[in-house]
Coordinates of C-alpha atoms in Angstrom, one line a residue:
Chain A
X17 CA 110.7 86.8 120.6
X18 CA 111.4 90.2 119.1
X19 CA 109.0 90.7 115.9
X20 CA 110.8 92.3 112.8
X21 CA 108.8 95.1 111.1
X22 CA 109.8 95.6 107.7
X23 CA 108.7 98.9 105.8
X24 CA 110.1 101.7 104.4
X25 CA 112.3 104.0 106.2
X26 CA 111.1 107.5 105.1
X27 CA 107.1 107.1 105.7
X28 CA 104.4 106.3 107.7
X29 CA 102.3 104.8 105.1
X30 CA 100.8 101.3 105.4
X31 CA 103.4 100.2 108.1
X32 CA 102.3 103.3 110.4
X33 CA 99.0 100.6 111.5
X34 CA 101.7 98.4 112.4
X35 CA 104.0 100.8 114.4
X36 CA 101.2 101.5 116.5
X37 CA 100.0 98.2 117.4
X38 CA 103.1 96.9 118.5
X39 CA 103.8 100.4 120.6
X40 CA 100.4 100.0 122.1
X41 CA 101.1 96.5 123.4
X42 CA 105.0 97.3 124.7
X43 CA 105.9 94.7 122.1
X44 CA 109.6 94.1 121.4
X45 CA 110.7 95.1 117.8
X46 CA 113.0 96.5 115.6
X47 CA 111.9 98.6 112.7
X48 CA 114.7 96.6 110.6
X49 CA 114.6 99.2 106.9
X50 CA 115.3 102.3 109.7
X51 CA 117.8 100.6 111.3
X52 CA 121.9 100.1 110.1
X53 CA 120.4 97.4 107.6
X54 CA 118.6 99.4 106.0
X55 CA 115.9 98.9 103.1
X56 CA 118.4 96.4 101.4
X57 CA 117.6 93.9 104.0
X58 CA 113.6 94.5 102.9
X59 CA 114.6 93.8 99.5
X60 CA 116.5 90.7 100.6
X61 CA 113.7 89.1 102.7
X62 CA 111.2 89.6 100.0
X63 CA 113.4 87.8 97.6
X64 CA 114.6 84.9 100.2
X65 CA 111.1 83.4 100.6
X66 CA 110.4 81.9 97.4
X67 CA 106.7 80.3 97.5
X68 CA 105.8 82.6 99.7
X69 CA 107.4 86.1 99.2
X70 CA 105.3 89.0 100.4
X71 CA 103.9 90.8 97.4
X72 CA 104.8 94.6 99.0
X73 CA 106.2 95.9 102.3
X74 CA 105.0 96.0 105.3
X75 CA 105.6 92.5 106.5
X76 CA 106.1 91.1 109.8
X77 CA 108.8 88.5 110.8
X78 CA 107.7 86.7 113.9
X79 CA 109.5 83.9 114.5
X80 CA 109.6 81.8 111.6
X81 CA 106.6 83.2 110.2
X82 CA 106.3 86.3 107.9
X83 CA 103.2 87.7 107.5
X84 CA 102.2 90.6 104.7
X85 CA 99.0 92.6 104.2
X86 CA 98.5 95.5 107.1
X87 CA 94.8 94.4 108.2
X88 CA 96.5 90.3 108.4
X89 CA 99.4 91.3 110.3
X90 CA 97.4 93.0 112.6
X91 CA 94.5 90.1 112.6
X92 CA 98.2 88.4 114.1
X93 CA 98.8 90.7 116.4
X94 CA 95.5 91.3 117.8
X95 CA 95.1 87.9 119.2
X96 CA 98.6 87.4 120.5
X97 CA 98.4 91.1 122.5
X98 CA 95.1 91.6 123.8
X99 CA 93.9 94.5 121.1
X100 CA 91.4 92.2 119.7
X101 CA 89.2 89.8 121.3
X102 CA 89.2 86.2 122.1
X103 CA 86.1 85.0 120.6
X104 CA 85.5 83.9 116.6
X105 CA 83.3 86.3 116.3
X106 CA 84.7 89.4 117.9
X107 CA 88.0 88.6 115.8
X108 CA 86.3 88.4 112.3
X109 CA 84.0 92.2 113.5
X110 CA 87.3 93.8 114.5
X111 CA 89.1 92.3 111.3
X112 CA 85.9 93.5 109.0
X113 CA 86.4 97.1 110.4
X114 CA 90.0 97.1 110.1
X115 CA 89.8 96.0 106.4
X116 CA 86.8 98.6 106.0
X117 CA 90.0 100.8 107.3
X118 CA 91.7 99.5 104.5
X119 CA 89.5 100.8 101.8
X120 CA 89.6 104.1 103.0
X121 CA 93.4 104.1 103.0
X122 CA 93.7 103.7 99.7
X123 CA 90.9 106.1 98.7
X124 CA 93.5 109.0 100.4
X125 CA 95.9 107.9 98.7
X126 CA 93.7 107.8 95.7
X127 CA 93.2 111.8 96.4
X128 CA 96.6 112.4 95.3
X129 CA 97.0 109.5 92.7
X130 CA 94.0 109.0 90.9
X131 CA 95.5 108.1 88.2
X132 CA 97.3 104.9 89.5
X133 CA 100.3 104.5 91.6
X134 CA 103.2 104.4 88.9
X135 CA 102.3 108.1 88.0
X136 CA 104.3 111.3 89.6
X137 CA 101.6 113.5 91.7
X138 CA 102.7 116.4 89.4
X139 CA 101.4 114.6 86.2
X140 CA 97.6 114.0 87.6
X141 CA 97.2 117.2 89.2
X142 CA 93.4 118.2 87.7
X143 CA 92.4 114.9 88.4
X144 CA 93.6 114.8 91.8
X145 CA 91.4 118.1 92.3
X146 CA 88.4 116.1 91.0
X147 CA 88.9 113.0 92.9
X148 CA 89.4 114.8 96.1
X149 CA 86.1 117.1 96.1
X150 CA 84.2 114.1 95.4
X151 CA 86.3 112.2 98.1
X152 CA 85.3 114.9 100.8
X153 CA 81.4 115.2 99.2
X154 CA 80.6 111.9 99.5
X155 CA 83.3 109.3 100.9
X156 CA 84.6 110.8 103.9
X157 CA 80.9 111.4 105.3
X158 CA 80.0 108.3 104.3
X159 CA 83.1 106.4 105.5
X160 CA 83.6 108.5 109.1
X161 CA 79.7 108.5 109.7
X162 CA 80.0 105.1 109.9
X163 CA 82.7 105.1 112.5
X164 CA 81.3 107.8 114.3
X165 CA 77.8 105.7 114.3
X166 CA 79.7 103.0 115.9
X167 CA 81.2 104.9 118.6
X168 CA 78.1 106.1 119.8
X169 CA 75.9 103.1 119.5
X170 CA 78.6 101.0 121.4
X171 CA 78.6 103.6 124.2
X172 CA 81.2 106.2 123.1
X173 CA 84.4 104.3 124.7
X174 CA 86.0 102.6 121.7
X175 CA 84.5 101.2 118.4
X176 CA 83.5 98.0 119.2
X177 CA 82.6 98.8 122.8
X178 CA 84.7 99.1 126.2
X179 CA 88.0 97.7 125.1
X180 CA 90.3 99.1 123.0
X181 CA 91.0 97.3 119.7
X182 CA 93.8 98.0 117.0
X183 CA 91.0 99.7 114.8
X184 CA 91.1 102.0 117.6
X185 CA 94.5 103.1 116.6
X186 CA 93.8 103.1 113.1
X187 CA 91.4 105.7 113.1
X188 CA 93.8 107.6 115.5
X189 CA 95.7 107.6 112.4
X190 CA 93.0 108.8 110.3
X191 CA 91.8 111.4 112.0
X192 CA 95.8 112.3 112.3
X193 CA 96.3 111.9 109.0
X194 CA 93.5 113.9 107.6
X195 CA 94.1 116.9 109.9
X196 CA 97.7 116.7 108.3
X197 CA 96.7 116.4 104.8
X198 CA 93.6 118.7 104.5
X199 CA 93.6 121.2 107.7
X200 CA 91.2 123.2 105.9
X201 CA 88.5 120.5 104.9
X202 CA 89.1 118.5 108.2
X203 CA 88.5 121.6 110.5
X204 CA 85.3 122.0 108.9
X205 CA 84.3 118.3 109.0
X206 CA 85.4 117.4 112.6
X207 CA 81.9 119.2 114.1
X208 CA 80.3 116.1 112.4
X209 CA 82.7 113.6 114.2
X210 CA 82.8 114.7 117.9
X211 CA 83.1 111.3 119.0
X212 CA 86.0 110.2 117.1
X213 CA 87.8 113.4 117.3
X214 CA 87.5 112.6 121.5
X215 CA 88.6 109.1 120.7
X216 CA 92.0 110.6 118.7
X217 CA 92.7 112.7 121.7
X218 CA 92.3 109.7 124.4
X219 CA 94.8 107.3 122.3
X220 CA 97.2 109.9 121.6
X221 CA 96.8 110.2 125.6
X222 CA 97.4 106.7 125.8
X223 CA 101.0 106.2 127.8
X224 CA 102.6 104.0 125.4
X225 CA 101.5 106.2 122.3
X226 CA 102.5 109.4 124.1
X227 CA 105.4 108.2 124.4
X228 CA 105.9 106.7 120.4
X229 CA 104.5 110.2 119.4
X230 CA 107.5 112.1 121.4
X231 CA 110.0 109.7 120.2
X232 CA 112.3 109.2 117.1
X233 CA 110.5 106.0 116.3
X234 CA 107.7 108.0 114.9
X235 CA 108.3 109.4 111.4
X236 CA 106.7 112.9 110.8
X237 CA 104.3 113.5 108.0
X238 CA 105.6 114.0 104.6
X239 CA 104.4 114.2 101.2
X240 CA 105.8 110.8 100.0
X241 CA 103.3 109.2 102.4
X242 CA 99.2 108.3 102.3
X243 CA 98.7 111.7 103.8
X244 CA 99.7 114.3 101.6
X245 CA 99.6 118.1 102.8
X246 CA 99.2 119.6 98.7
X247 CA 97.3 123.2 99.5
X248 CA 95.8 123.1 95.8
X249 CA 93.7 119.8 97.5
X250 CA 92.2 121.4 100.3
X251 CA 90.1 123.7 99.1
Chain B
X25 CA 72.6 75.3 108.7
X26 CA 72.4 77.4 105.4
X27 CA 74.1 80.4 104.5
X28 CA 72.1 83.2 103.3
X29 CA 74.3 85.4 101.1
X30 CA 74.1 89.1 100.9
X31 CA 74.8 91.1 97.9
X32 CA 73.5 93.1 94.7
X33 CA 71.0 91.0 92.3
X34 CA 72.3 92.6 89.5
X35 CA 76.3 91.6 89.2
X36 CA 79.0 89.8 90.0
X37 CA 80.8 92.0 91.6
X38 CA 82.7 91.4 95.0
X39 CA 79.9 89.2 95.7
X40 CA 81.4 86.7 93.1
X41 CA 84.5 86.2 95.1
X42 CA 81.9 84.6 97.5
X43 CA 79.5 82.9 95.8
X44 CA 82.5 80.8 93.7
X45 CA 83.7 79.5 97.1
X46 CA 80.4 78.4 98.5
X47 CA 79.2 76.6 95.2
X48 CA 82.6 74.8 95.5
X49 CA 82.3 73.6 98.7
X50 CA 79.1 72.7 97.5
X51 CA 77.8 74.6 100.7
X52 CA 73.9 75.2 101.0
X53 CA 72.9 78.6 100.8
X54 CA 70.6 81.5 99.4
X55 CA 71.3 84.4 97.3
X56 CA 69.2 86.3 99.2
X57 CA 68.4 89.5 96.9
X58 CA 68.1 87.5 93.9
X59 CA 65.4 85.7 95.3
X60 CA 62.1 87.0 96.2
X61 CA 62.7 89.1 98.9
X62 CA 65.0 91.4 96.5
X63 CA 67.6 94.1 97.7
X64 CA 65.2 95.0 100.3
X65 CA 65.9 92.0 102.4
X66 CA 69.8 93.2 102.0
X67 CA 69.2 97.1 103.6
X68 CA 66.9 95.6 106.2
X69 CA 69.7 93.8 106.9
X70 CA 72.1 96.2 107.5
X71 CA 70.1 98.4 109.2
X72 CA 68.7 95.6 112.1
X73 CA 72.6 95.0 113.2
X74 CA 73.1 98.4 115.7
X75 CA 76.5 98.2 116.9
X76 CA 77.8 95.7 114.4
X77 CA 76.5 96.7 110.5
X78 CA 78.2 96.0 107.8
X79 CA 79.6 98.8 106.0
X80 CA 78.5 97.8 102.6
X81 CA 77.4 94.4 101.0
X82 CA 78.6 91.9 100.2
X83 CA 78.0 89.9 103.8
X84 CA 77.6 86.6 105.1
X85 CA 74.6 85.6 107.9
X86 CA 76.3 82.0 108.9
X87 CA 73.9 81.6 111.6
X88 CA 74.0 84.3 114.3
X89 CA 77.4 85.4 112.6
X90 CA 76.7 88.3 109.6
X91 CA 80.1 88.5 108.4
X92 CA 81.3 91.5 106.1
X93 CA 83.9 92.2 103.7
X94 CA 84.6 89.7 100.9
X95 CA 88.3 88.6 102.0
X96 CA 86.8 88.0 105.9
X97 CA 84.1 85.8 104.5
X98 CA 86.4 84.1 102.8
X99 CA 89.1 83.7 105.9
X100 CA 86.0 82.1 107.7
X101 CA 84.2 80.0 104.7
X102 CA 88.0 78.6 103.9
X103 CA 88.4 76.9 107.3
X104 CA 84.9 75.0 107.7
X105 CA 84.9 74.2 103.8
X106 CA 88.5 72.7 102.8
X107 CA 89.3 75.5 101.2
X108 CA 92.1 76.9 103.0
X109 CA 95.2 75.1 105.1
X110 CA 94.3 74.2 108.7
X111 CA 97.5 75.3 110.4
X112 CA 97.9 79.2 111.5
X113 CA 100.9 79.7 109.1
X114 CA 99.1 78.4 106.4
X115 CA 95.7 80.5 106.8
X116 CA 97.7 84.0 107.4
X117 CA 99.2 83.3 104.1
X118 CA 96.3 82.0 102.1
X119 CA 94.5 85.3 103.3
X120 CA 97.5 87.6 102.4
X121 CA 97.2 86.6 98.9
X122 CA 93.5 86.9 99.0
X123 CA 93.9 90.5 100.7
X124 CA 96.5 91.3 97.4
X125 CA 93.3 90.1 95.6
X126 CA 91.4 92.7 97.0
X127 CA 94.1 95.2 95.8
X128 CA 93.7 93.7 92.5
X129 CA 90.3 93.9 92.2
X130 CA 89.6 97.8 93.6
X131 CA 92.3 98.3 90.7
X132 CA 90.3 96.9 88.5
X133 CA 87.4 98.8 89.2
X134 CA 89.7 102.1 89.5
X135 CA 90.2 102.0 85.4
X136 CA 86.8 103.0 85.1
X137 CA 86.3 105.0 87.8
X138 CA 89.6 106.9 88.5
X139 CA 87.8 110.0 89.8
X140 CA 85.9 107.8 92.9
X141 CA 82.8 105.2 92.7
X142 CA 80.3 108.4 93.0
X143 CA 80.4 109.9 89.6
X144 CA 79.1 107.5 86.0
X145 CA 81.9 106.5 83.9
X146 CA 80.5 108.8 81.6
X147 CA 81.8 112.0 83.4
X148 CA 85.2 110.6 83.8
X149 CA 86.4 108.8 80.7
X150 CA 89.6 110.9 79.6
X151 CA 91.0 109.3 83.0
X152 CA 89.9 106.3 82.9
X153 CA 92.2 106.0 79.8
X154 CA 95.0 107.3 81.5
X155 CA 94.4 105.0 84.2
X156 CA 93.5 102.1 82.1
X157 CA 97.2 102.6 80.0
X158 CA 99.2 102.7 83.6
X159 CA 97.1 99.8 84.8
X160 CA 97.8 97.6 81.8
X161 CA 101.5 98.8 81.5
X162 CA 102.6 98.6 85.5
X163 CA 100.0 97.1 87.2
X164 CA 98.7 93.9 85.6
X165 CA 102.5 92.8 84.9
X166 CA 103.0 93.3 88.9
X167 CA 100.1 91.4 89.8
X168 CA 99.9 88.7 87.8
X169 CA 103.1 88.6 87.4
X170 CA 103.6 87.9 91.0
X171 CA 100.7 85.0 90.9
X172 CA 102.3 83.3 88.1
X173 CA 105.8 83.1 90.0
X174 CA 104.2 81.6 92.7
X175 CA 102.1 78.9 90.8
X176 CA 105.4 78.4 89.5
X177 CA 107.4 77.8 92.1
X178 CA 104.7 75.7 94.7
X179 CA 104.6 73.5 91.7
X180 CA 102.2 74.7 89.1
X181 CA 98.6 73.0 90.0
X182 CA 97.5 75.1 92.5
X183 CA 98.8 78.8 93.8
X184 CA 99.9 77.9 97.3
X185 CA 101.0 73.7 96.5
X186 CA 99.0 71.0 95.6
X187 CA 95.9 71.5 97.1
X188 CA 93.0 74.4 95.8
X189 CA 92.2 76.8 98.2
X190 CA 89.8 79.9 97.8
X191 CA 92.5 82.2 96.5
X192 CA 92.6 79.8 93.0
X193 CA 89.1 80.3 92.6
X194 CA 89.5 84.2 92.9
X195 CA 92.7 84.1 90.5
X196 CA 89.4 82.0 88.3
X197 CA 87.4 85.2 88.1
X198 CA 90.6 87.5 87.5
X199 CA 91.3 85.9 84.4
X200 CA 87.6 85.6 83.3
X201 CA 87.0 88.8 84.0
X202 CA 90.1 90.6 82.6
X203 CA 89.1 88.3 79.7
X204 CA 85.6 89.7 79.6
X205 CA 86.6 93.2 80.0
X206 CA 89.4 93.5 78.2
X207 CA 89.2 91.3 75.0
X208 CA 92.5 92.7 73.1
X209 CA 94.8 93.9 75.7
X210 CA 94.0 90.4 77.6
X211 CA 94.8 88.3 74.7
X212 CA 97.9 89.5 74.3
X213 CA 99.1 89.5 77.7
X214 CA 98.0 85.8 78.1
X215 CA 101.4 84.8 76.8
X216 CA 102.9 85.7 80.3
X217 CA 101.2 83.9 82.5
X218 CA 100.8 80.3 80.8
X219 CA 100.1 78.8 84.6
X220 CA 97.2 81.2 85.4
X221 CA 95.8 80.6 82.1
X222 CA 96.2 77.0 83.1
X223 CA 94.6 77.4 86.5
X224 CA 91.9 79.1 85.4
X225 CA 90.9 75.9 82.8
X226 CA 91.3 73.7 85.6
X227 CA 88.8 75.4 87.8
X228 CA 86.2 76.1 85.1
X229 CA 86.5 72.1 84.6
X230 CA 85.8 71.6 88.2
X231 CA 82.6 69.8 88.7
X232 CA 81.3 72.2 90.9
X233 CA 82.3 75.3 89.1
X234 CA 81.4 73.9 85.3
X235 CA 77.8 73.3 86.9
X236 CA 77.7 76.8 88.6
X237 CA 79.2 78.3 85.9
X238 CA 76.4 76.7 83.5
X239 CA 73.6 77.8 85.9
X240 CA 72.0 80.5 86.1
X241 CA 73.0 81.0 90.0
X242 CA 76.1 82.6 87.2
X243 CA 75.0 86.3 86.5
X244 CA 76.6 87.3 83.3
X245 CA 79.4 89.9 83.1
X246 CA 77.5 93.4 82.4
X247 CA 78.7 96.9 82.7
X248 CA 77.5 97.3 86.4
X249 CA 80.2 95.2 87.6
X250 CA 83.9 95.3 88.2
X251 CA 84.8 94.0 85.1
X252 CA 83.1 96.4 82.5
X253 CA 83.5 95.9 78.7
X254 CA 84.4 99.5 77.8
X255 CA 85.7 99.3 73.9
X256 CA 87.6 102.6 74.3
X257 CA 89.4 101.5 76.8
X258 CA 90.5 98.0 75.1
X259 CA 93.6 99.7 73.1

């Protein structure tokens, strides 16, 4: 079976979790809104499924299911390629940290809309400012001190212990994605996260990622993505 | 076995999500930090679980299971209480909608607090109107919008088909609360979504709910909540 990812074309964003875990596990799938199809054919499948349309990309098509929601697409995919584990309990811990991931996602993109989605960056500028000092004051410690707590009190290899999990390679992203949007601000917070910075390193070491990162299939940063690179926000 | 809940005394909050599932199922449990051991019992809590805390209330100790973040709970309280399908299909997609929920809900709590939970209200309410006008004008529309579609189309008693699961009971608290916290805007958006006004009737007439909701187990909306009656930002 070959999953269909549907996202936008032009970004990382949300479906950037995704990507990863499915070039993590080799997994077979075509990134359909990048492809000759294009974004019409996201529009179409969100329509087709009445009773059960996904409210916003990304979705996954495996099969005959299609699953929305980043952190419940990869709940999915965890179990089905080894990057979560087998028990009850270990699956609901890694899906709690992934949804923890999920909060924090937003609040980036919060840095550059605080004043709701539907509004252009350009018309919420001074509150951005505001939103993002208090974002690097209090939520990024708080949030990333919490990672960096579990690294080392589950022995430094992974989050949850000796075997990698897709929260793994969300907080690749993270890290990633903050050095992209705030290379000021994240170069002088990454002495407080030594062990996350090493775990960055090792997955973007990883040969399958390696090998996404080098590719096409890997969008670059922009600023019509979570990670914005504005100057004005970085202090 | 009985549940002990973890969450703030004070509020409904996230916690409520929770708690309206569990009285439903008619499930035995304690609201811990309402009851004499106070919040206390909640940080001692999080700090005795090395390797596996929760990242912030509310949590769920179901046996040797502590369980965080309110849509996970949820995912594992709708499979041992009725509340949610049985088959794989059916439990991805009851916990999508729960997860756009979640979306919902830090919305909600974003028209107040557009600048990031860490400042008072008080030092940001020229955006909290902003955001309040986009939320009403873009966002509730969207949302609710996309609920009421569904009710309509799975047949109008319940969200996902004939049978409640915990996402209805959540869609319960949205209404309340949007009713609670915004009196005039609410009432005259309840014209466009006659099913979730429905749905919400139905649940509060629930024999379950209408005794909970009666109780005192009920903490009253306040302003140290989600849903904060703010008059200046009623329109």
């Amino acid at each position: 079976m070959k999953y269909e990812l549907y996202y936008w074309p032009e970004i990382q964003g949300r479906g950037e979790y995704v990507r990863l875990a499915l070039e993590e596990a080799g997994a077979a799938y075509v990134d359909v809104a990048r492809g000759p199809r294009g974004s019409g054919a996201m529009m179409k499948m969100m329509e087709a499924h009445k009773g059960t349309p996904p409210f916003a990309p990304p979705f996954l098509k495996a099969g005959k299911l299609v699953i929305g929601q980043t952190a419940n697409i990869l709940l999915y995919l965890g179990g089905r390629h080894g990057l979560a584990p087998k028990t009850e309990a270990g699956k609901l811990w890694v899906h709690q940290l992934q949804l923890t991931i999920t909060d924090l996602v937003l609040e980036i993109h919060d840095t550059h809309h605080p004043l709701g989605p539907s509004l252009y960056y350009e018309d919420q500028k001074p509150a951005a400012r505001k939103r993002t000092v208090e974002f690097w004051s209090e939520r990024v410690p708080k949030y990333l001190g919490y990672f960096e707590q579990l690294l080392t009190d589950n022995g430094g290899a992974y989050v949850t212990g000796r075997r990698l999990t897709y929260v793994d390679l969300s907080l690749f992203q993270i890290v990633a994605g903050l050095r992209y949007a705030f290379p000021r601000r994240m170069k002088a917070f990454e002495a407080d996260i030594p062990g996350l910075v090493g775990l960055h390193d090792r997955i973007a070491g990883r040969p399958n990622i390696k090998a996404y990162l080098a590719s096409e299939r890997r969008i670059p940063f922009n600023e019509q993505g979570i990670f914005r690179r504005y100057r004005e926000l970085d202090g």
